[in-house]
Short mmCIF file of C-alpha atoms and ligand atoms in Angstrom, two decimals:
data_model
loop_
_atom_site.label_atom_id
_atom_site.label_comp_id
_atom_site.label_asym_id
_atom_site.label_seq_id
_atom_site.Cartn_x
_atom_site.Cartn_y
_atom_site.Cartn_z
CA UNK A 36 -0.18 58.17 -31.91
CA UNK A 37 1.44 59.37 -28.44
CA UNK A 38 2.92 62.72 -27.50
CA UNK A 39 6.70 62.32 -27.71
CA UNK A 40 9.14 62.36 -24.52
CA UNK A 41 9.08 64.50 -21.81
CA UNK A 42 8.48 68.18 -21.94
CA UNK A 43 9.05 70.89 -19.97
CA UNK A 44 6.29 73.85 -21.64
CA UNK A 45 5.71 76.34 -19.25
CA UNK A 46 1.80 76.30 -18.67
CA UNK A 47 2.43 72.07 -18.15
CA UNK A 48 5.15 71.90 -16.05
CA UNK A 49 7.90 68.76 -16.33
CA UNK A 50 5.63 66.04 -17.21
CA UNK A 51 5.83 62.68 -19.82
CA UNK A 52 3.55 62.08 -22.50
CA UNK A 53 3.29 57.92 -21.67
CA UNK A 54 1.54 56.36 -19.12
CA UNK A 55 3.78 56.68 -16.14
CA UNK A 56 3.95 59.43 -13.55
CA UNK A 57 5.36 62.41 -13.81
CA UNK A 58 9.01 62.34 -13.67
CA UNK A 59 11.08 65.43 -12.73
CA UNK A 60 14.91 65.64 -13.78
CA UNK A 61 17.07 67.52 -12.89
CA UNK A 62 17.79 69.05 -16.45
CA UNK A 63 14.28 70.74 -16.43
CA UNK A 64 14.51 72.47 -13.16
CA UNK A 65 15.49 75.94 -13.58
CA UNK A 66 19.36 76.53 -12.73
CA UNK A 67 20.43 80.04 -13.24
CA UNK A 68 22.69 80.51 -10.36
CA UNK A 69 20.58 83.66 -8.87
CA UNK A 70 17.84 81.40 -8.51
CA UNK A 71 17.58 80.73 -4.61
CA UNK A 72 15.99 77.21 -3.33
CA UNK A 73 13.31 78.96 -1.99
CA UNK A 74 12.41 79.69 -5.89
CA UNK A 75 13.05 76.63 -6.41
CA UNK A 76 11.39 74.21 -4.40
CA UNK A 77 7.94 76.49 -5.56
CA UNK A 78 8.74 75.90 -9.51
CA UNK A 79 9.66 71.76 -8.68
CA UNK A 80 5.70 72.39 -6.46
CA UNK A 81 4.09 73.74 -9.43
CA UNK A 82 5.60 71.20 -12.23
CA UNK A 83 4.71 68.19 -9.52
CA UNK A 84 1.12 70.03 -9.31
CA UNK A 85 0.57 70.38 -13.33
CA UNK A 86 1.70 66.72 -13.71
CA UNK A 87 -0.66 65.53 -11.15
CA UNK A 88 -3.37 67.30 -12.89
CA UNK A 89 -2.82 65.71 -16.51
CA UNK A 90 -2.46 62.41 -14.90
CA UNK A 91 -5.88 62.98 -13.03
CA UNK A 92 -6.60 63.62 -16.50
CA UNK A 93 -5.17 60.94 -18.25
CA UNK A 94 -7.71 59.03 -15.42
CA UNK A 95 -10.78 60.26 -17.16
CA UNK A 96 -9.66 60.87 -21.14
CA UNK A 97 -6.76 57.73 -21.15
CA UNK A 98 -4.69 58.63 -24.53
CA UNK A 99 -7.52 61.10 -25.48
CA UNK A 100 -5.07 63.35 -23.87
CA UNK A 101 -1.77 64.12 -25.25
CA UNK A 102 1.24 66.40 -24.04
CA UNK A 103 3.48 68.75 -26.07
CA UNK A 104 1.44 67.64 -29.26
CA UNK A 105 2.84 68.80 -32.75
CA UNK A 106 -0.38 70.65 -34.43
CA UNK A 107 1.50 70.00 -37.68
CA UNK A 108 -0.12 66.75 -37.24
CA UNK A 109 -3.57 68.30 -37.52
CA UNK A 110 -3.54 71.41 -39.63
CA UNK A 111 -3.96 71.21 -43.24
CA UNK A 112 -1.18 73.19 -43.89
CA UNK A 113 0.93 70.82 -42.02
CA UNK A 114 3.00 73.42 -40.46
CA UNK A 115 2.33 74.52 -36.91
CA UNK A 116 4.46 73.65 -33.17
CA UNK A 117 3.09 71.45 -30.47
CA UNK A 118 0.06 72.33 -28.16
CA UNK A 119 0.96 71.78 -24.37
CA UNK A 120 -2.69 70.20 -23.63
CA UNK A 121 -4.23 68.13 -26.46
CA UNK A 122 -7.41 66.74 -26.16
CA UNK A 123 -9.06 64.56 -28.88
CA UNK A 124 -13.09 64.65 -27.40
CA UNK A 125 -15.19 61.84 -28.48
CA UNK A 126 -18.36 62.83 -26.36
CA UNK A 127 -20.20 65.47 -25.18
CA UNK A 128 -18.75 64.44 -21.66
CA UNK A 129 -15.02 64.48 -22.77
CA UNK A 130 -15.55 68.45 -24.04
CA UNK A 131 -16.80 69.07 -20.42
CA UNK A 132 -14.20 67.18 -18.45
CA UNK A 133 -11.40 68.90 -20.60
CA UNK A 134 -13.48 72.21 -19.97
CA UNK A 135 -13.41 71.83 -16.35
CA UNK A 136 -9.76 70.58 -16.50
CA UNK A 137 -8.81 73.71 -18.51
CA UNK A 138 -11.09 76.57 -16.05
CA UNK A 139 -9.48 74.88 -12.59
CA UNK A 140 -6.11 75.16 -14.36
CA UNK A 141 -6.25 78.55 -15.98
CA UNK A 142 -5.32 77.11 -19.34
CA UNK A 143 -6.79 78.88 -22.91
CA UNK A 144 -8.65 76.99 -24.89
CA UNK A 145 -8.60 76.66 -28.43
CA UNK A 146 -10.95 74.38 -30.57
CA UNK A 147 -9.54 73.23 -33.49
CA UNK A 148 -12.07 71.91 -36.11
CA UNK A 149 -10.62 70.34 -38.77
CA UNK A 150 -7.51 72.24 -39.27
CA UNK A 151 -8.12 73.90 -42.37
CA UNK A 152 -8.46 77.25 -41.38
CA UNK A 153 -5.92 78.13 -39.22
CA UNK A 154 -2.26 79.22 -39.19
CA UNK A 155 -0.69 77.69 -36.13
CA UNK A 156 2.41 79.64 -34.98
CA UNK A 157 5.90 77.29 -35.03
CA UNK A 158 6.27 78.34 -31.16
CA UNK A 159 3.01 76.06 -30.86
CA UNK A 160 0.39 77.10 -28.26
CA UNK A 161 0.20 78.03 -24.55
CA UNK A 162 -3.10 75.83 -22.77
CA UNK A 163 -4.87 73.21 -24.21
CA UNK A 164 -6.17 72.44 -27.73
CA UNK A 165 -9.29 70.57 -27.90
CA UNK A 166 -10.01 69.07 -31.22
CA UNK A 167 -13.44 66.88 -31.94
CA UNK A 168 -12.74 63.06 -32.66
CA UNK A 169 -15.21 60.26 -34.67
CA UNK A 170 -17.28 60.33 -32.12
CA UNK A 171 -18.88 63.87 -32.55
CA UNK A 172 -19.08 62.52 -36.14
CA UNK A 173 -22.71 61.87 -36.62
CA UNK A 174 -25.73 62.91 -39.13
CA UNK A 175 -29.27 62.55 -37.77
CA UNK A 176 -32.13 63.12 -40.02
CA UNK A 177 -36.08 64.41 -39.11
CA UNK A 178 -38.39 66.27 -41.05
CA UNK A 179 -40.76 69.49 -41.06
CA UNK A 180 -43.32 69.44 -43.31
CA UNK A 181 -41.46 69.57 -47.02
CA UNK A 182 -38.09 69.98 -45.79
CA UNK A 183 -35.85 68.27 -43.81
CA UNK A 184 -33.64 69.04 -40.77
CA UNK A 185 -30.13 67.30 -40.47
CA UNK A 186 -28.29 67.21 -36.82
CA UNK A 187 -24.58 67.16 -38.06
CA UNK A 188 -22.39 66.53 -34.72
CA UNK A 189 -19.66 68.92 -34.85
CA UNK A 190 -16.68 67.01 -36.02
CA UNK A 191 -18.35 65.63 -39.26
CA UNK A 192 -16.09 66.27 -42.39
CA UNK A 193 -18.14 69.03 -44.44
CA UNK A 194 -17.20 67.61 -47.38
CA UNK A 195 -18.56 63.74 -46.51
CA UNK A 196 -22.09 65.65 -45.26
CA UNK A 197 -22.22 67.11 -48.44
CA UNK A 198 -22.45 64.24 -50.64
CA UNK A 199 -24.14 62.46 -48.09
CA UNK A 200 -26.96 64.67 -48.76
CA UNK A 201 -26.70 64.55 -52.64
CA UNK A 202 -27.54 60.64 -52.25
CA UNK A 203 -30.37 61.16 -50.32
CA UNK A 204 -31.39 63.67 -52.32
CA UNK A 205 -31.24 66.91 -50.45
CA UNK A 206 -30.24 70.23 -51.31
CA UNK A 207 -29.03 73.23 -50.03
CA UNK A 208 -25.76 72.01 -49.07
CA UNK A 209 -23.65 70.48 -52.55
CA UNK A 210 -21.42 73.74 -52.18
CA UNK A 211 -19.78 72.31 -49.70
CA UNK A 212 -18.23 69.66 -51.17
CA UNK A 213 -14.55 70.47 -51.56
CA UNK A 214 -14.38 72.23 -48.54
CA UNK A 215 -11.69 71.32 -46.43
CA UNK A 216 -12.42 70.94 -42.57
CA UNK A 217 -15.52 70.05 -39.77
CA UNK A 218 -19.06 71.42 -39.91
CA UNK A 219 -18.25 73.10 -36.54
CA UNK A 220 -15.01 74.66 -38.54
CA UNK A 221 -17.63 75.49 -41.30
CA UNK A 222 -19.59 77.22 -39.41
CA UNK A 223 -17.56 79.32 -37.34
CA UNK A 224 -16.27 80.72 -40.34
CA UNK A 225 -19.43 80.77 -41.79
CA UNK A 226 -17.74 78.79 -44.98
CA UNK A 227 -19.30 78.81 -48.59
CA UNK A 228 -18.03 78.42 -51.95
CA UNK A 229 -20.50 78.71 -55.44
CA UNK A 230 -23.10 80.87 -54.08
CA UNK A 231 -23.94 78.92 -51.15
CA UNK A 232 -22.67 79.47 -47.58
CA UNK A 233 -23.56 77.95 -44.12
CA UNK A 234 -25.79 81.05 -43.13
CA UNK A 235 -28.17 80.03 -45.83
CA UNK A 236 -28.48 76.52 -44.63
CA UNK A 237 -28.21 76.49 -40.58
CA UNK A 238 -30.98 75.82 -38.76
CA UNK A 239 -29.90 75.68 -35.07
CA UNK A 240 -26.37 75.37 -33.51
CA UNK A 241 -25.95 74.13 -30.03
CA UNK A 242 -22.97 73.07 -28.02
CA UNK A 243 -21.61 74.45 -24.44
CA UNK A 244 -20.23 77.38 -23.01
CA UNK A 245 -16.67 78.28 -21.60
CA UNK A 246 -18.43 77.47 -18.48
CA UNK A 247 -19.67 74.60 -19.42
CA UNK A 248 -23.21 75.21 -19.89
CA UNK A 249 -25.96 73.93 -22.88
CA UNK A 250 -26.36 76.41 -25.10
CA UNK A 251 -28.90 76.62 -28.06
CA UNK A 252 -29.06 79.61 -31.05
CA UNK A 253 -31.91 79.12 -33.57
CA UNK A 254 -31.68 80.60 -36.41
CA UNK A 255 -32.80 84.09 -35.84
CA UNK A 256 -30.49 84.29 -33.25
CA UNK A 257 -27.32 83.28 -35.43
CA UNK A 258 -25.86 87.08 -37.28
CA UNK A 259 -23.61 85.69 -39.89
CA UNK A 260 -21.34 88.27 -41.98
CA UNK A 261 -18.78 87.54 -44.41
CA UNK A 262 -16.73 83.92 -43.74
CA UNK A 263 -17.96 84.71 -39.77
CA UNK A 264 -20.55 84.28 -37.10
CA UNK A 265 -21.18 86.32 -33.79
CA UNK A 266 -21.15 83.44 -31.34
CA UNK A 267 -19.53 83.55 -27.58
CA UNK A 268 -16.10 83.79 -27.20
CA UNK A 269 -15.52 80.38 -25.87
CA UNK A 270 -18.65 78.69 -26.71
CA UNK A 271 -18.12 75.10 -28.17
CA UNK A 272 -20.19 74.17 -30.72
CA UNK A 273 -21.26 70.24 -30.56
CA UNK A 274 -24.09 70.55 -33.32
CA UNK A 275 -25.13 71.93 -36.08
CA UNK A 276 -28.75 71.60 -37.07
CA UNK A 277 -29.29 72.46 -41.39
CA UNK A 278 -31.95 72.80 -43.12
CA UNK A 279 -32.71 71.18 -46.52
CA UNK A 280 -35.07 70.78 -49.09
CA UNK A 281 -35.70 67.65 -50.79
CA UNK A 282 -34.32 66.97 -54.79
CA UNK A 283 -34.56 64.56 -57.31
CA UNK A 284 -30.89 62.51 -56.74
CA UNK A 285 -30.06 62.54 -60.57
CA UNK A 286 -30.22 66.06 -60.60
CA UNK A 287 -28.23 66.85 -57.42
CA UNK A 288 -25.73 64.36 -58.79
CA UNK A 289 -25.15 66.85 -61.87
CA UNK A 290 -24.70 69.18 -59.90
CA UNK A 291 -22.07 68.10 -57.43
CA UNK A 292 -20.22 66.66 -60.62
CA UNK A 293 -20.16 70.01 -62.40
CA UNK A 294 -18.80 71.59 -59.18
CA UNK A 295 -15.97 69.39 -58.49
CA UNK A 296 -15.07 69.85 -62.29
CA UNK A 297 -15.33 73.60 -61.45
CA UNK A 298 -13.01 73.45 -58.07
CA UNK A 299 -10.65 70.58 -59.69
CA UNK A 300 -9.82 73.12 -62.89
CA UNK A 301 -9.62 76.24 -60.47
CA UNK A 302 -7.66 74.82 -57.19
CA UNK A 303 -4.07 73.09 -56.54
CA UNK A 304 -5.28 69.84 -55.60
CA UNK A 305 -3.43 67.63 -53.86
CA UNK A 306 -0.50 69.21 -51.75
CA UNK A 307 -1.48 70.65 -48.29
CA UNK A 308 -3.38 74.61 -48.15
CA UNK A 309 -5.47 76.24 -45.84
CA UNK A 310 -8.42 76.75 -48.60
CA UNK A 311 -8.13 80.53 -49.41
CA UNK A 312 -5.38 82.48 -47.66
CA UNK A 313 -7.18 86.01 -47.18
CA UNK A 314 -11.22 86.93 -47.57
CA UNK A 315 -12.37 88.79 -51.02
CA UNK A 316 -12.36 91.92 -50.56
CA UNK A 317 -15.06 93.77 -51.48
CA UNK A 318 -15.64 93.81 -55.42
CA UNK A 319 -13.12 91.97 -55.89
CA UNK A 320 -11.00 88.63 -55.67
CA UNK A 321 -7.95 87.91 -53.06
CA UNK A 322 -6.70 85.12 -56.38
CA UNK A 323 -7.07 87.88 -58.97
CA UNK A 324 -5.02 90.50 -57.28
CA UNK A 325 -2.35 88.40 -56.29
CA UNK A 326 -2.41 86.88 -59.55
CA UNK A 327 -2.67 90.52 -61.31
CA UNK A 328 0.60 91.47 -59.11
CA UNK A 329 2.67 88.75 -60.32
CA UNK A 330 2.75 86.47 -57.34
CA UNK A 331 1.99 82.52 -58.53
CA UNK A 332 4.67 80.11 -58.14
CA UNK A 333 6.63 82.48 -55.68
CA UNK A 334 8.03 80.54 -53.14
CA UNK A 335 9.45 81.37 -49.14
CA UNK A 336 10.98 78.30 -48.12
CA UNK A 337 8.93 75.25 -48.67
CA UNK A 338 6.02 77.42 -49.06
CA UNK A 339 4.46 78.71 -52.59
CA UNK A 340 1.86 80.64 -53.65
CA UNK A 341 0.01 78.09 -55.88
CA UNK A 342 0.73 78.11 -59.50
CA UNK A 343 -3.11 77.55 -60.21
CA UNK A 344 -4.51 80.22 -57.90
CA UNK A 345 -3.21 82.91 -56.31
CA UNK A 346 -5.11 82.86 -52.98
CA UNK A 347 -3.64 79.27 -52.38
CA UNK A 348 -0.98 78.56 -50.94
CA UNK A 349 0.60 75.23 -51.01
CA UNK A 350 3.18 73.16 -48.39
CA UNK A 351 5.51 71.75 -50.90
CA UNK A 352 7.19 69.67 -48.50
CA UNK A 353 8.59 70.83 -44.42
CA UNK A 354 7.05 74.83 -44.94
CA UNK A 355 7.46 76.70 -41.48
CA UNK A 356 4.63 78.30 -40.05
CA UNK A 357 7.29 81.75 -40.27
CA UNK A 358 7.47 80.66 -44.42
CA UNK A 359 3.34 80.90 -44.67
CA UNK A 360 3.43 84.04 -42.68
CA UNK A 361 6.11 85.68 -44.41
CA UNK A 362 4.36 84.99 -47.94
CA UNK A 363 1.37 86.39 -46.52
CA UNK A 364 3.24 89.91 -45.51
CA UNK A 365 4.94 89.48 -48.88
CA UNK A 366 1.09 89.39 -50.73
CA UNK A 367 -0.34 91.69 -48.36
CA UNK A 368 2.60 94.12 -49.38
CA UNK A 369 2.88 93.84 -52.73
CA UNK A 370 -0.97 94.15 -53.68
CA UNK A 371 -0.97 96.58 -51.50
CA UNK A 372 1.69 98.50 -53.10
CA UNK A 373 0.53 97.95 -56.88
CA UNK A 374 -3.44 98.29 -56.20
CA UNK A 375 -3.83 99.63 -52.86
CA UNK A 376 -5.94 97.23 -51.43
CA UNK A 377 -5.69 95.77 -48.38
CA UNK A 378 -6.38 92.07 -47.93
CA UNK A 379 -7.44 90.27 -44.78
CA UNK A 380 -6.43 87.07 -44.01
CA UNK A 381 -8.97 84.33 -44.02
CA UNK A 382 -6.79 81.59 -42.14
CA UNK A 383 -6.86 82.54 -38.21
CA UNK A 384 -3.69 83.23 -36.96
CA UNK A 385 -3.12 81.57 -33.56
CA UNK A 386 -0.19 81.10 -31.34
CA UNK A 387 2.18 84.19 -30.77
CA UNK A 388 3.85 85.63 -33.95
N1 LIG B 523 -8.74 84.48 -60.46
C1 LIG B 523 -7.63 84.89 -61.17
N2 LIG B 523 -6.42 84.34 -60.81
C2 LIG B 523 -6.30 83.44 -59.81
C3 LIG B 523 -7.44 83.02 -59.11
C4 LIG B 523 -8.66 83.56 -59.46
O1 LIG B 523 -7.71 85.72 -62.05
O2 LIG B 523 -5.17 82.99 -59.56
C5 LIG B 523 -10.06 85.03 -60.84
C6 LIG B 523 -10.93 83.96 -61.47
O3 LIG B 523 -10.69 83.86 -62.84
C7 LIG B 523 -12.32 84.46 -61.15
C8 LIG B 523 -12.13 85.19 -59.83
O4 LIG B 523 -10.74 85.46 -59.68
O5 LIG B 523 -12.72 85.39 -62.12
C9 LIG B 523 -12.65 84.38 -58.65
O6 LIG B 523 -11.96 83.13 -58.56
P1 LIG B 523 -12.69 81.79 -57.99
O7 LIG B 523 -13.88 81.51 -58.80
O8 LIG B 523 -11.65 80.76 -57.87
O9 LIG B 523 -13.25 82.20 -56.60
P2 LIG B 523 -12.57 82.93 -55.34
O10 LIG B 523 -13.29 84.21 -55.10
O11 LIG B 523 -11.09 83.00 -55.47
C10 LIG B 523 -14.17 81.91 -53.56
C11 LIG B 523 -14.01 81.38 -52.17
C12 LIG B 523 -13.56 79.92 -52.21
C13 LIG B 523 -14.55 79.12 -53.03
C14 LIG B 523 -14.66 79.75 -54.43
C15 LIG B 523 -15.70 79.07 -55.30
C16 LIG B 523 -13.32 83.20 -50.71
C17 LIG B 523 -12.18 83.91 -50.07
N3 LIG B 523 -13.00 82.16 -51.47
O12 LIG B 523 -12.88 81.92 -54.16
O13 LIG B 523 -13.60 79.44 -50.90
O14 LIG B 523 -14.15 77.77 -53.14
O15 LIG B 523 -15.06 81.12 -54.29
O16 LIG B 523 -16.97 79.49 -54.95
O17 LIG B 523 -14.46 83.57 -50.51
C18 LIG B 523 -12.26 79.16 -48.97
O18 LIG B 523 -12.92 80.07 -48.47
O19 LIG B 523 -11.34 78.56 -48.34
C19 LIG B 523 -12.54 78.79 -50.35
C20 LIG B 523 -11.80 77.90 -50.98
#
């Protein structure tokens, strides 16, 4: 998959997604008639500088990088409009060279796990995305003493760890399953489902800083709260270390089976969601209260509040990022109004809305 045609996004400048060099036409200069050439000739400077930059790039990451990429593409909601930078790292050497590339440029970051958690705003975002490919997809096992530690690379699916552990016959981490999204994902928002949650299972996290440093938290170090962890605003995490004790296979087996059952009766299966759309508040359940104020089935566009449970919501087909949001003001409201109770969205919001 390649970015499409040539863009023009402001942080990027006038350059293609494909292979050759930046081409500047005429149709992406600026040409309001006030503009003098002086003006000009330093906006054609800057889009010749950006393009030389992703091409320099391009050098390093080849079609690891991507321009003007549609985060539809990526998101579980499948809504969501195109990031100017997208980087797809496969190393621990392609997070730093896209680091490095995004600090000399002045481009924001944002690390996209898996997708599953955010709302991506239809006007797409400013900087560069960097999103974790196959290879930061690894498990590595050791032990200590009766239990065992698992290094889970950062962009492993949560849900293929889980069972991986069930058929080797470790516990601690069959909750999560069905959840949607990257360990790395997982544990940013500190994910859990069925009485487990990552805090009760992490170990160690490591990964690098904004400015590209190693950076280790063991577990004492790691303050979890409710679906989130305090970490470093721009740290990357690479790894994920988890703890786990060992089981008898048959009877982890039961009990991955009688959760699926669980999550298969209670959740839309199927069409593209985020997971749950806000965070329980406390006492009670996002689901019920939407559910109590009459909400399943509605629908904003393509989007619908699931029929099955009231804190999904599911893309029926093309949904606009501006359909999720909208539903969400519409819950927010109307719960609000009938049991006034506020609820907090779960999904991040990114992009400007
Ligand atoms: N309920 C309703 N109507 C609904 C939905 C739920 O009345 O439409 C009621 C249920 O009958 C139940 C209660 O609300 O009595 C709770 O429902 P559920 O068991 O489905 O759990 P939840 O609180 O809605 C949480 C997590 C889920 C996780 C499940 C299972 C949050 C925000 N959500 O949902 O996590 O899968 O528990 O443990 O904490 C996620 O975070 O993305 C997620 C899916």
């Amino acid at each position: 998959m390649r970015g499409d045609g040539a863009v023009g996004t402001p942080g990027v400048g006038g350059v293609r997604a494909d292979e050759t060099p930046a081409i500047i036409t005429p149709v992406l200069l600026p040409t309001a008639p006030d503009r003098s050439q002086a003006s000009r000739d330093v906006r054609l400077a800057e889009m010749h500088a950006a393009g030389d930059a992703i091409d320099t790039l391009r050098l390093r990451l080849n079609d690891r990088v991507r321009v003007n990429e549609p985060l539809c593409r990526h998101t579980s909601l499948r809504v969501g409009g195109a990031a100017d930078v997208f980087v797809r790292a496969e190393s621990v050497d392609d997070v730093r060279i896209a680091l490095r590339h995004a600090a000399e440029e002045g481009l924001p970051v944002l690390v996209l796990g898996g997708g599953s958690n955010v709302l991506v705003s239809d006007r797409g975002i400013p900087g560069m995305v960097l999103s974790l490919g196959r290879g930061l997809d690894y498990v590595r096992r050791s032990t200590d003493g009766s239990e065992a530690l698992l290094a889970v690379g950062a962009g492993a699916r949560s849900g293929r760890v889980a069972r991986r552990t069930v058929a080797v016959g470790l516990s601690g981490f069959e909750f999560a399953e069905g959840i949607p999204g990257t360990i790395g994902g997982a544990l940013w928002m500190n994910a859990g489902a069925y009485g487990g949650d990552m805090a009760g299972v992490v170990d160690a996290v490591s990964g690098v800083t904004a400015e590209g440093l190693d950076g280790r938290f063991e577990r004492d170090a790691l303050q979890f709260g409710y679906r989130q962890v305090a970490l470093p605003a721009g740290f990357v995490v690479l790894e994920v270390t988890l703890r786990l004790r060992m089981m008898p296979v048959a009877a982890l087996r039961v009990r991955l089976a009688e959760l699926r059952q669980h999550r298969e009766q209670a959740q839309p299966q199927g069409s593209p969601s985020a997971g749950s759309m806000f965070k329980n508040p406390p006492g009670d359940h996002a689901g019920r209260l939407i559910d109590a104020a009459g909400l399943k089935g509605t629908r904003i566009g393509a989007m619908q509040i699931s029929e099955r449970h009231g804190n999904f919501f599911v893309n029926l087909g093309n949904a606009q990022a501006s359909d999720v949001k909208a539903l969400m003001d519409l819950a927010q409201r109307v719960v609000w109004e009938r049991f006034q109770i506020r609820l907090e969205p779960e999904v991040r919001l990114v992009g400007s809305w």
